[in-house]
Amino acid sequence: QYTRGTVTAFAPFDARADAEALRKAMKGIGTDEEAVLTILATRNNAQRQEIASAFKTLFGRDLVDDLKSELTGKFETLMVSLMRPAYIFDAHALKHAIKGAGTNEKVLTEILASRTPAEVQNIKQVYQQEYEANLEDKITGETSGHFQRMLVVLLQANRDPDTGVDEALVEQDAQVLFRAGELKWGTDEEKFITILGTRSVSHLRRVFDKYMTISGFQIEETIDRETSGDLEKLLLAVVKCIRSVPAYFAETLYYSMKGAGTDDDTLIRVMVSRSEIDLLDIRREFRKNFAKSLYQMIQKDTSGDYRKALLLLCGGDDD
């Protein structure tokens, strides 16, 4: 269903030849990282799975295990992420976000705010199959308060389908949000959670416009003032994704590299998970909103084989 990715099926494709080239690159002393990244960053996920299968058949070795033992650091993380089957990618990221001490709220927010209801249903099924655990139970065990409630609403994946927009309901929802926030001493978070978590995308876009007319504020400004902490970040992410998922990810990528140090986990997660979906659209939004291209920022902010691989995934410059 997605055709706006930078990574597409490589042709002519020969899984066996790729497997042989990878074995050669990693065998003996030293590793030919360039050969590894050139193959893995230019094949799509389905092809990478075929290569892994050919690798096991030919050499009796696990490709991912070999990558882990031959590579290091961020480059290793990126290559291993590319090898993760696409359908498992989000479930795996969520599992790691709620594993052990402390929860990575950023990952929960990014994935659950940006995925479609169908994708969320799929993530829950895969999570159950792979980890024999209920994702909702795991998340409620690690979160609390209104943040937890909003996550649970998103996990239900019951957003109204995008059929016609009812203008009377648009007006009503905008008024409810206005009364729950700006007009109220304190905030009625429940109203924000219910409306932002269950209404259709086209309906909410109209609600945001109507809200601006009624209150004189963008909905984002109100959320910023009326809520705080993890709930605020989650509600803002939901609003941004309702407006435009590619713009949300462009901003996520920008802030993963802006300033001192790089948030490599976020950079890798977004580049890998969106490379076959909408990375071309994300690149366009990036260029439009940040006065530089994603390609240039990756080039400036990363180095070595890690940079080469990310630039291949990025798929070109927009200047």
mmCIF file of N, CA and C in Angstrom, residues 4-124:
data_model
loop_
_atom_site.group_PDB
_atom_site.id
_atom_site.type_symbol
_atom_site.label_atom_id
_atom_site.label_comp_id
_atom_site.label_asym_id
_atom_site.label_seq_id
_atom_site.Cartn_x
_atom_site.Cartn_y
_atom_site.Cartn_z
ATOM 1 N N ARG A 4 5.968 5.319 -1.201
ATOM 2 C CA ARG A 4 6.778 6.533 -1.054
ATOM 3 C C ARG A 4 8.064 6.250 -0.285
ATOM 4 N N GLY A 5 8.511 5.011 -0.343
ATOM 5 C CA GLY A 5 9.752 4.667 0.331
ATOM 6 C C GLY A 5 10.965 4.959 -0.543
ATOM 7 N N THR A 6 12.139 5.033 0.094
ATOM 8 C CA THR A 6 13.391 5.231 -0.653
ATOM 9 C C THR A 6 14.014 3.887 -0.994
ATOM 10 N N VAL A 7 13.628 2.852 -0.253
ATOM 11 C CA VAL A 7 14.175 1.514 -0.497
ATOM 12 C C VAL A 7 13.093 0.658 -1.136
ATOM 13 N N THR A 8 13.382 0.138 -2.324
ATOM 14 C CA THR A 8 12.426 -0.720 -3.021
ATOM 15 C C THR A 8 13.140 -2.021 -3.378
ATOM 16 N N ALA A 9 12.400 -2.942 -3.944
ATOM 17 C CA ALA A 9 13.004 -4.228 -4.306
ATOM 18 C C ALA A 9 14.169 -3.997 -5.268
ATOM 19 N N PHE A 10 15.304 -4.610 -4.958
ATOM 20 C CA PHE A 10 16.506 -4.468 -5.786
ATOM 21 C C PHE A 10 16.416 -5.454 -6.949
ATOM 22 N N ALA A 11 16.793 -4.985 -8.145
ATOM 23 C CA ALA A 11 16.793 -5.884 -9.309
ATOM 24 C C ALA A 11 18.051 -5.641 -10.134
ATOM 25 N N PRO A 12 18.648 -6.669 -10.728
ATOM 26 C CA PRO A 12 18.295 -8.082 -10.574
ATOM 27 C C PRO A 12 18.782 -8.597 -9.216
ATOM 28 N N PHE A 13 17.913 -9.361 -8.557
ATOM 29 C CA PHE A 13 18.212 -9.818 -7.196
ATOM 30 C C PHE A 13 18.602 -11.298 -7.191
ATOM 31 N N ASP A 14 19.668 -11.617 -6.483
ATOM 32 C CA ASP A 14 20.127 -13.001 -6.358
ATOM 33 C C ASP A 14 20.522 -13.235 -4.898
ATOM 34 N N ALA A 15 19.617 -13.826 -4.144
ATOM 35 C CA ALA A 15 19.828 -14.003 -2.699
ATOM 36 C C ALA A 15 21.107 -14.790 -2.417
ATOM 37 N N ARG A 16 21.350 -15.783 -3.243
ATOM 38 C CA ARG A 16 22.500 -16.654 -3.040
ATOM 39 C C ARG A 16 23.810 -15.888 -3.240
ATOM 40 N N ALA A 17 23.861 -15.118 -4.306
ATOM 41 C CA ALA A 17 25.067 -14.321 -4.587
ATOM 42 C C ALA A 17 25.306 -13.302 -3.464
ATOM 43 N N ASP A 18 24.221 -12.677 -2.977
ATOM 44 C CA ASP A 18 24.349 -11.713 -1.876
ATOM 45 C C ASP A 18 24.859 -12.409 -0.613
ATOM 46 N N ALA A 19 24.324 -13.589 -0.338
ATOM 47 C CA ALA A 19 24.749 -14.345 0.853
ATOM 48 C C ALA A 19 26.241 -14.676 0.756
ATOM 49 N N GLU A 20 26.666 -15.083 -0.426
ATOM 50 C CA GLU A 20 28.088 -15.413 -0.623
ATOM 51 C C GLU A 20 28.974 -14.179 -0.435
ATOM 52 N N ALA A 21 28.508 -13.059 -0.985
ATOM 53 C CA ALA A 21 29.279 -11.812 -0.853
ATOM 54 C C ALA A 21 29.384 -11.385 0.616
ATOM 55 N N LEU A 22 28.307 -11.557 1.370
ATOM 56 C CA LEU A 22 28.321 -11.191 2.795
ATOM 57 C C LEU A 22 29.253 -12.099 3.583
ATOM 58 N N ARG A 23 29.216 -13.392 3.278
ATOM 59 C CA ARG A 23 30.110 -14.333 3.977
ATOM 60 C C ARG A 23 31.565 -13.961 3.716
ATOM 61 N N LYS A 24 31.842 -13.675 2.454
ATOM 62 C CA LYS A 24 33.204 -13.300 2.076
ATOM 63 C C LYS A 24 33.643 -12.024 2.811
ATOM 64 N N ALA A 25 32.706 -11.063 2.928
ATOM 65 C CA ALA A 25 33.008 -9.781 3.583
ATOM 66 C C ALA A 25 33.318 -9.948 5.068
ATOM 67 N N MET A 26 32.786 -11.021 5.678
ATOM 68 C CA MET A 26 32.944 -11.165 7.128
ATOM 69 C C MET A 26 33.886 -12.295 7.539
ATOM 70 N N LYS A 27 34.359 -13.048 6.577
ATOM 71 C CA LYS A 27 35.183 -14.217 6.891
ATOM 72 C C LYS A 27 36.628 -13.807 7.126
ATOM 73 N N GLY A 28 37.308 -14.534 7.994
ATOM 74 C CA GLY A 28 38.732 -14.256 8.181
ATOM 75 C C GLY A 28 38.957 -13.024 9.021
ATOM 76 N N ILE A 29 40.149 -12.451 8.891
ATOM 77 C CA ILE A 29 40.514 -11.323 9.736
ATOM 78 C C ILE A 29 40.000 -10.026 9.120
ATOM 79 N N GLY A 30 39.381 -9.213 9.954
ATOM 80 C CA GLY A 30 38.859 -7.949 9.446
ATOM 81 C C GLY A 30 37.567 -8.166 8.676
ATOM 82 N N THR A 31 36.782 -7.118 8.571
ATOM 83 C CA THR A 31 35.489 -7.192 7.893
ATOM 84 C C THR A 31 35.426 -6.111 6.837
ATOM 85 N N ASP A 32 34.857 -6.448 5.684
ATOM 86 C CA ASP A 32 34.651 -5.450 4.630
ATOM 87 C C ASP A 32 33.286 -4.799 4.857
ATOM 88 N N GLU A 33 33.277 -3.779 5.743
ATOM 89 C CA GLU A 33 32.007 -3.131 6.122
ATOM 90 C C GLU A 33 31.273 -2.550 4.928
ATOM 91 N N GLU A 34 32.051 -1.990 4.007
ATOM 92 C CA GLU A 34 31.447 -1.360 2.818
ATOM 93 C C GLU A 34 30.603 -2.365 2.028
ATOM 94 N N ALA A 35 31.130 -3.577 1.881
ATOM 95 C CA ALA A 35 30.385 -4.614 1.148
ATOM 96 C C ALA A 35 29.093 -4.964 1.886
ATOM 97 N N VAL A 36 29.184 -5.043 3.213
ATOM 98 C CA VAL A 36 28.009 -5.376 4.024
ATOM 99 C C VAL A 36 26.923 -4.312 3.870
ATOM 100 N N LEU A 37 27.303 -3.056 4.046
ATOM 101 C CA LEU A 37 26.295 -1.998 4.017
ATOM 102 C C LEU A 37 25.728 -1.800 2.618
ATOM 103 N N THR A 38 26.568 -1.994 1.592
ATOM 104 C CA THR A 38 26.088 -1.795 0.225
ATOM 105 C C THR A 38 24.988 -2.799 -0.109
ATOM 106 N N ILE A 39 25.146 -4.014 0.373
ATOM 107 C CA ILE A 39 24.099 -5.010 0.114
ATOM 108 C C ILE A 39 22.865 -4.739 0.982
ATOM 109 N N LEU A 40 23.061 -4.631 2.296
ATOM 110 C CA LEU A 40 21.900 -4.580 3.196
ATOM 111 C C LEU A 40 21.085 -3.294 3.089
ATOM 112 N N ALA A 41 21.739 -2.182 2.764
ATOM 113 C CA ALA A 41 20.980 -0.917 2.711
ATOM 114 C C ALA A 41 20.287 -0.701 1.359
ATOM 115 N N THR A 42 20.568 -1.559 0.390
ATOM 116 C CA THR A 42 19.938 -1.357 -0.925
ATOM 117 C C THR A 42 18.946 -2.465 -1.294
ATOM 118 N N ARG A 43 18.791 -3.456 -0.418
ATOM 119 C CA ARG A 43 17.769 -4.486 -0.630
ATOM 120 C C ARG A 43 16.583 -4.158 0.269
ATOM 121 N N ASN A 44 15.374 -4.524 -0.155
ATOM 122 C CA ASN A 44 14.255 -4.271 0.756
ATOM 123 C C ASN A 44 14.166 -5.387 1.799
ATOM 124 N N ASN A 45 13.255 -5.216 2.760
ATOM 125 C CA ASN A 45 13.249 -6.143 3.895
ATOM 126 C C ASN A 45 12.955 -7.578 3.474
ATOM 127 N N ALA A 46 12.040 -7.754 2.541
ATOM 128 C CA ALA A 46 11.700 -9.112 2.086
ATOM 129 C C ALA A 46 12.935 -9.785 1.471
ATOM 130 N N GLN A 47 13.710 -9.007 0.715
ATOM 131 C CA GLN A 47 14.928 -9.553 0.105
ATOM 132 C C GLN A 47 15.978 -9.878 1.177
ATOM 133 N N ARG A 48 16.085 -9.031 2.198
ATOM 134 C CA ARG A 48 17.051 -9.308 3.274
ATOM 135 C C ARG A 48 16.712 -10.629 3.969
ATOM 136 N N GLN A 49 15.420 -10.916 4.112
ATOM 137 C CA GLN A 49 15.021 -12.184 4.745
ATOM 138 C C GLN A 49 15.431 -13.365 3.858
ATOM 139 N N GLU A 50 15.290 -13.192 2.545
ATOM 140 C CA GLU A 50 15.722 -14.252 1.616
ATOM 141 C C GLU A 50 17.233 -14.463 1.688
ATOM 142 N N ILE A 51 17.974 -13.365 1.826
ATOM 143 C CA ILE A 51 19.440 -13.464 1.930
ATOM 144 C C ILE A 51 19.811 -14.237 3.207
ATOM 145 N N ALA A 52 19.128 -13.909 4.315
ATOM 146 C CA ALA A 52 19.421 -14.581 5.587
ATOM 147 C C ALA A 52 19.160 -16.086 5.467
ATOM 148 N N SER A 53 18.092 -16.415 4.777
ATOM 149 C CA SER A 53 17.740 -17.819 4.594
ATOM 150 C C SER A 53 18.776 -18.534 3.712
ATOM 151 N N ALA A 54 19.203 -17.870 2.627
ATOM 152 C CA ALA A 54 20.238 -18.442 1.757
ATOM 153 C C ALA A 54 21.558 -18.593 2.522
ATOM 154 N N PHE A 55 21.851 -17.623 3.371
ATOM 155 C CA PHE A 55 23.091 -17.629 4.158
ATOM 156 C C PHE A 55 23.136 -18.869 5.057
ATOM 157 N N LYS A 56 21.981 -19.151 5.698
ATOM 158 C CA LYS A 56 21.914 -20.311 6.589
ATOM 159 C C LYS A 56 22.035 -21.610 5.791
ATOM 160 N N THR A 57 21.374 -21.656 4.644
ATOM 161 C CA THR A 57 21.412 -22.854 3.796
ATOM 162 C C THR A 57 22.833 -23.135 3.295
ATOM 163 N N LEU A 58 23.509 -22.072 2.854
ATOM 164 C CA LEU A 58 24.844 -22.250 2.262
ATOM 165 C C LEU A 58 25.921 -22.524 3.308
ATOM 166 N N PHE A 59 25.849 -21.824 4.436
ATOM 167 C CA PHE A 59 26.983 -21.862 5.381
ATOM 168 C C PHE A 59 26.637 -22.428 6.749
ATOM 169 N N GLY A 60 25.359 -22.724 6.973
ATOM 170 C CA GLY A 60 24.953 -23.232 8.286
ATOM 171 C C GLY A 60 25.189 -22.225 9.389
ATOM 172 N N ARG A 61 25.151 -20.938 9.016
ATOM 173 C CA ARG A 61 25.411 -19.876 10.002
ATOM 174 C C ARG A 61 24.240 -18.901 10.008
ATOM 175 N N ASP A 62 24.068 -18.235 11.151
ATOM 176 C CA ASP A 62 23.006 -17.231 11.255
ATOM 177 C C ASP A 62 23.582 -15.868 10.879
ATOM 178 N N LEU A 63 23.018 -15.248 9.860
ATOM 179 C CA LEU A 63 23.548 -13.972 9.352
ATOM 180 C C LEU A 63 23.549 -12.892 10.438
ATOM 181 N N VAL A 64 22.452 -12.802 11.194
ATOM 182 C CA VAL A 64 22.376 -11.761 12.234
ATOM 183 C C VAL A 64 23.442 -11.987 13.313
ATOM 184 N N ASP A 65 23.645 -13.246 13.704
ATOM 185 C CA ASP A 65 24.699 -13.542 14.687
ATOM 186 C C ASP A 65 26.073 -13.126 14.157
ATOM 187 N N ASP A 66 26.333 -13.409 12.881
ATOM 188 C CA ASP A 66 27.609 -13.013 12.278
ATOM 189 C C ASP A 66 27.770 -11.496 12.251
ATOM 190 N N LEU A 67 26.693 -10.792 11.903
ATOM 191 C CA LEU A 67 26.757 -9.324 11.887
ATOM 192 C C LEU A 67 27.082 -8.808 13.295
ATOM 193 N N LYS A 68 26.439 -9.400 14.290
ATOM 194 C CA LYS A 68 26.671 -8.954 15.674
ATOM 195 C C LYS A 68 28.111 -9.217 16.115
ATOM 196 N N SER A 69 28.682 -10.319 15.663
ATOM 197 C CA SER A 69 30.049 -10.605 16.126
ATOM 198 C C SER A 69 31.110 -9.860 15.311
ATOM 199 N N GLU A 70 30.771 -9.473 14.076
ATOM 200 C CA GLU A 70 31.773 -8.816 13.215
ATOM 201 C C GLU A 70 31.717 -7.289 13.253
ATOM 202 N N LEU A 71 30.554 -6.742 13.588
ATOM 203 C CA LEU A 71 30.401 -5.276 13.551
ATOM 204 C C LEU A 71 30.308 -4.731 14.969
ATOM 205 N N THR A 72 30.443 -3.410 15.097
ATOM 206 C CA THR A 72 30.347 -2.805 16.432
ATOM 207 C C THR A 72 29.562 -1.507 16.389
ATOM 208 N N GLY A 73 29.162 -1.062 17.567
ATOM 209 C CA GLY A 73 28.596 0.274 17.740
ATOM 210 C C GLY A 73 27.308 0.524 16.967
ATOM 211 N N LYS A 74 27.167 1.792 16.570
ATOM 212 C CA LYS A 74 25.945 2.240 15.895
ATOM 213 C C LYS A 74 25.766 1.548 14.554
ATOM 214 N N PHE A 75 26.892 1.275 13.893
ATOM 215 C CA PHE A 75 26.825 0.603 12.593
ATOM 216 C C PHE A 75 26.224 -0.796 12.765
ATOM 217 N N GLU A 76 26.661 -1.493 13.798
ATOM 218 C CA GLU A 76 26.085 -2.818 14.086
ATOM 219 C C GLU A 76 24.578 -2.714 14.357
ATOM 220 N N THR A 77 24.204 -1.750 15.205
ATOM 221 C CA THR A 77 22.786 -1.561 15.533
ATOM 222 C C THR A 77 21.953 -1.333 14.273
ATOM 223 N N LEU A 78 22.475 -0.499 13.378
ATOM 224 C CA LEU A 78 21.756 -0.188 12.139
ATOM 225 C C LEU A 78 21.615 -1.424 11.252
ATOM 226 N N MET A 79 22.692 -2.163 11.065
ATOM 227 C CA MET A 79 22.635 -3.354 10.205
ATOM 228 C C MET A 79 21.700 -4.424 10.782
ATOM 229 N N VAL A 80 21.773 -4.621 12.101
ATOM 230 C CA VAL A 80 20.902 -5.614 12.737
ATOM 231 C C VAL A 80 19.430 -5.164 12.650
ATOM 232 N N SER A 81 19.193 -3.860 12.780
ATOM 233 C CA SER A 81 17.826 -3.334 12.645
ATOM 234 C C SER A 81 17.286 -3.578 11.237
ATOM 235 N N LEU A 82 18.141 -3.407 10.244
ATOM 236 C CA LEU A 82 17.716 -3.643 8.857
ATOM 237 C C LEU A 82 17.331 -5.102 8.637
ATOM 238 N N MET A 83 17.931 -5.995 9.380
ATOM 239 C CA MET A 83 17.651 -7.426 9.224
ATOM 240 C C MET A 83 16.372 -7.866 9.948
ATOM 241 N N ARG A 84 15.831 -7.005 10.775
ATOM 242 C CA ARG A 84 14.639 -7.408 11.534
ATOM 243 C C ARG A 84 13.440 -7.452 10.596
ATOM 244 N N PRO A 85 12.674 -8.549 10.561
ATOM 245 C CA PRO A 85 11.518 -8.601 9.659
ATOM 246 C C PRO A 85 10.591 -7.410 9.905
ATOM 247 N N ALA A 86 10.098 -6.807 8.833
ATOM 248 C CA ALA A 86 9.329 -5.562 8.942
ATOM 249 C C ALA A 86 8.146 -5.695 9.911
ATOM 250 N N TYR A 87 7.437 -6.811 9.840
ATOM 251 C CA TYR A 87 6.237 -6.936 10.661
ATOM 252 C C TYR A 87 6.570 -7.013 12.156
ATOM 253 N N ILE A 88 7.820 -7.358 12.456
ATOM 254 C CA ILE A 88 8.230 -7.526 13.858
ATOM 255 C C ILE A 88 8.880 -6.255 14.417
ATOM 256 N N PHE A 89 9.242 -5.347 13.526
ATOM 257 C CA PHE A 89 10.069 -4.198 13.895
ATOM 258 C C PHE A 89 9.463 -3.392 15.051
ATOM 259 N N ASP A 90 8.195 -2.999 14.906
ATOM 260 C CA ASP A 90 7.549 -2.160 15.930
ATOM 261 C C ASP A 90 7.349 -2.920 17.235
ATOM 262 N N ALA A 91 6.925 -4.190 17.123
ATOM 263 C CA ALA A 91 6.705 -4.987 18.333
ATOM 264 C C ALA A 91 8.013 -5.117 19.117
ATOM 265 N N HIS A 92 9.089 -5.333 18.404
ATOM 266 C CA HIS A 92 10.406 -5.467 19.036
ATOM 267 C C HIS A 92 10.812 -4.157 19.722
ATOM 268 N N ALA A 93 10.597 -3.043 19.028
ATOM 269 C CA ALA A 93 10.951 -1.728 19.604
ATOM 270 C C ALA A 93 10.140 -1.467 20.871
ATOM 271 N N LEU A 94 8.854 -1.818 20.848
ATOM 272 C CA LEU A 94 8.008 -1.608 22.022
ATOM 273 C C LEU A 94 8.438 -2.515 23.169
ATOM 274 N N LYS A 95 8.773 -3.750 22.847
ATOM 275 C CA LYS A 95 9.213 -4.680 23.897
ATOM 276 C C LYS A 95 10.431 -4.110 24.618
ATOM 277 N N HIS A 96 11.372 -3.566 23.843
ATOM 278 C CA HIS A 96 12.583 -3.013 24.459
ATOM 279 C C HIS A 96 12.323 -1.710 25.197
ATOM 280 N N ALA A 97 11.275 -1.009 24.779
ATOM 281 C CA ALA A 97 10.933 0.254 25.458
ATOM 282 C C ALA A 97 10.342 0.001 26.840
ATOM 283 N N ILE A 98 9.770 -1.203 27.059
ATOM 284 C CA ILE A 98 9.148 -1.469 28.364
ATOM 285 C C ILE A 98 9.867 -2.567 29.139
ATOM 286 N N LYS A 99 11.072 -2.884 28.699
ATOM 287 C CA LYS A 99 11.826 -3.953 29.335
ATOM 288 C C LYS A 99 12.739 -3.386 30.427
ATOM 289 N N GLY A 100 12.869 -4.108 31.515
ATOM 290 C CA GLY A 100 13.859 -3.717 32.523
ATOM 291 C C GLY A 100 13.487 -2.458 33.273
ATOM 292 N N ALA A 101 14.488 -1.865 33.893
ATOM 293 C CA ALA A 101 14.251 -0.683 34.727
ATOM 294 C C ALA A 101 13.969 0.534 33.858
ATOM 295 N N GLY A 102 12.930 1.272 34.204
ATOM 296 C CA GLY A 102 12.628 2.486 33.454
ATOM 297 C C GLY A 102 11.984 2.158 32.122
ATOM 298 N N THR A 103 11.083 3.024 31.695
ATOM 299 C CA THR A 103 10.344 2.818 30.452
ATOM 300 C C THR A 103 10.767 3.911 29.482
ATOM 301 N N ASN A 104 10.920 3.556 28.207
ATOM 302 C CA ASN A 104 11.255 4.570 27.218
ATOM 303 C C ASN A 104 9.959 5.131 26.633
ATOM 304 N N GLU A 105 9.448 6.183 27.288
ATOM 305 C CA GLU A 105 8.168 6.773 26.882
ATOM 306 C C GLU A 105 8.226 7.336 25.468
ATOM 307 N N LYS A 106 9.405 7.782 25.084
ATOM 308 C CA LYS A 106 9.578 8.371 23.751
ATOM 309 C C LYS A 106 9.216 7.369 22.648
ATOM 310 N N VAL A 107 9.656 6.115 22.815
ATOM 311 C CA VAL A 107 9.384 5.077 21.815
ATOM 312 C C VAL A 107 7.891 4.723 21.795
ATOM 313 N N LEU A 108 7.287 4.597 22.982
ATOM 314 C CA LEU A 108 5.850 4.316 23.061
ATOM 315 C C LEU A 108 5.071 5.411 22.340
ATOM 316 N N THR A 109 5.450 6.656 22.609
ATOM 317 C CA THR A 109 4.768 7.803 22.012
ATOM 318 C C THR A 109 4.909 7.799 20.503
ATOM 319 N N GLU A 110 6.150 7.655 20.039
ATOM 320 C CA GLU A 110 6.420 7.733 18.589
ATOM 321 C C GLU A 110 5.651 6.658 17.810
ATOM 322 N N ILE A 111 5.687 5.429 18.302
ATOM 323 C CA ILE A 111 5.058 4.338 17.547
ATOM 324 C C ILE A 111 3.535 4.404 17.637
ATOM 325 N N LEU A 112 3.006 4.557 18.854
ATOM 326 C CA LEU A 112 1.543 4.488 18.982
ATOM 327 C C LEU A 112 0.839 5.732 18.453
ATOM 328 N N ALA A 113 1.527 6.868 18.419
ATOM 329 C CA ALA A 113 0.893 8.070 17.862
ATOM 330 C C ALA A 113 0.883 8.060 16.332
ATOM 331 N N SER A 114 1.838 7.356 15.729
ATOM 332 C CA SER A 114 2.013 7.496 14.276
ATOM 333 C C SER A 114 1.457 6.345 13.441
ATOM 334 N N ARG A 115 1.185 5.197 14.064
ATOM 335 C CA ARG A 115 0.739 4.049 13.270
ATOM 336 C C ARG A 115 -0.766 4.073 13.044
ATOM 337 N N THR A 116 -1.192 3.526 11.923
ATOM 338 C CA THR A 116 -2.619 3.470 11.606
ATOM 339 C C THR A 116 -3.294 2.428 12.511
ATOM 340 N N PRO A 117 -4.624 2.493 12.665
ATOM 341 C CA PRO A 117 -5.313 1.476 13.467
ATOM 342 C C PRO A 117 -4.992 0.048 12.994
ATOM 343 N N ALA A 118 -4.924 -0.169 11.700
ATOM 344 C CA ALA A 118 -4.601 -1.513 11.180
ATOM 345 C C ALA A 118 -3.194 -1.930 11.608
ATOM 346 N N GLU A 119 -2.262 -0.976 11.570
ATOM 347 C CA GLU A 119 -0.888 -1.278 11.987
ATOM 348 C C GLU A 119 -0.823 -1.597 13.479
ATOM 349 N N VAL A 120 -1.600 -0.870 14.277
ATOM 350 C CA VAL A 120 -1.608 -1.116 15.722
ATOM 351 C C VAL A 120 -2.169 -2.509 16.031
ATOM 352 N N GLN A 121 -3.250 -2.887 15.338
ATOM 353 C CA GLN A 121 -3.811 -4.231 15.523
ATOM 354 C C GLN A 121 -2.762 -5.290 15.205
ATOM 355 N N ASN A 122 -2.042 -5.074 14.116
ATOM 356 C CA ASN A 122 -0.996 -6.002 13.694
ATOM 357 C C ASN A 122 0.121 -6.105 14.746
ATOM 358 N N ILE A 123 0.534 -4.943 15.267
ATOM 359 C CA ILE A 123 1.596 -4.917 16.286
ATOM 360 C C ILE A 123 1.160 -5.749 17.507
ATOM 361 N N LYS A 124 -0.101 -5.584 17.932
ATOM 362 C CA LYS A 124 -0.596 -6.316 19.108
ATOM 363 C C LYS A 124 -0.575 -7.832 18.861
#
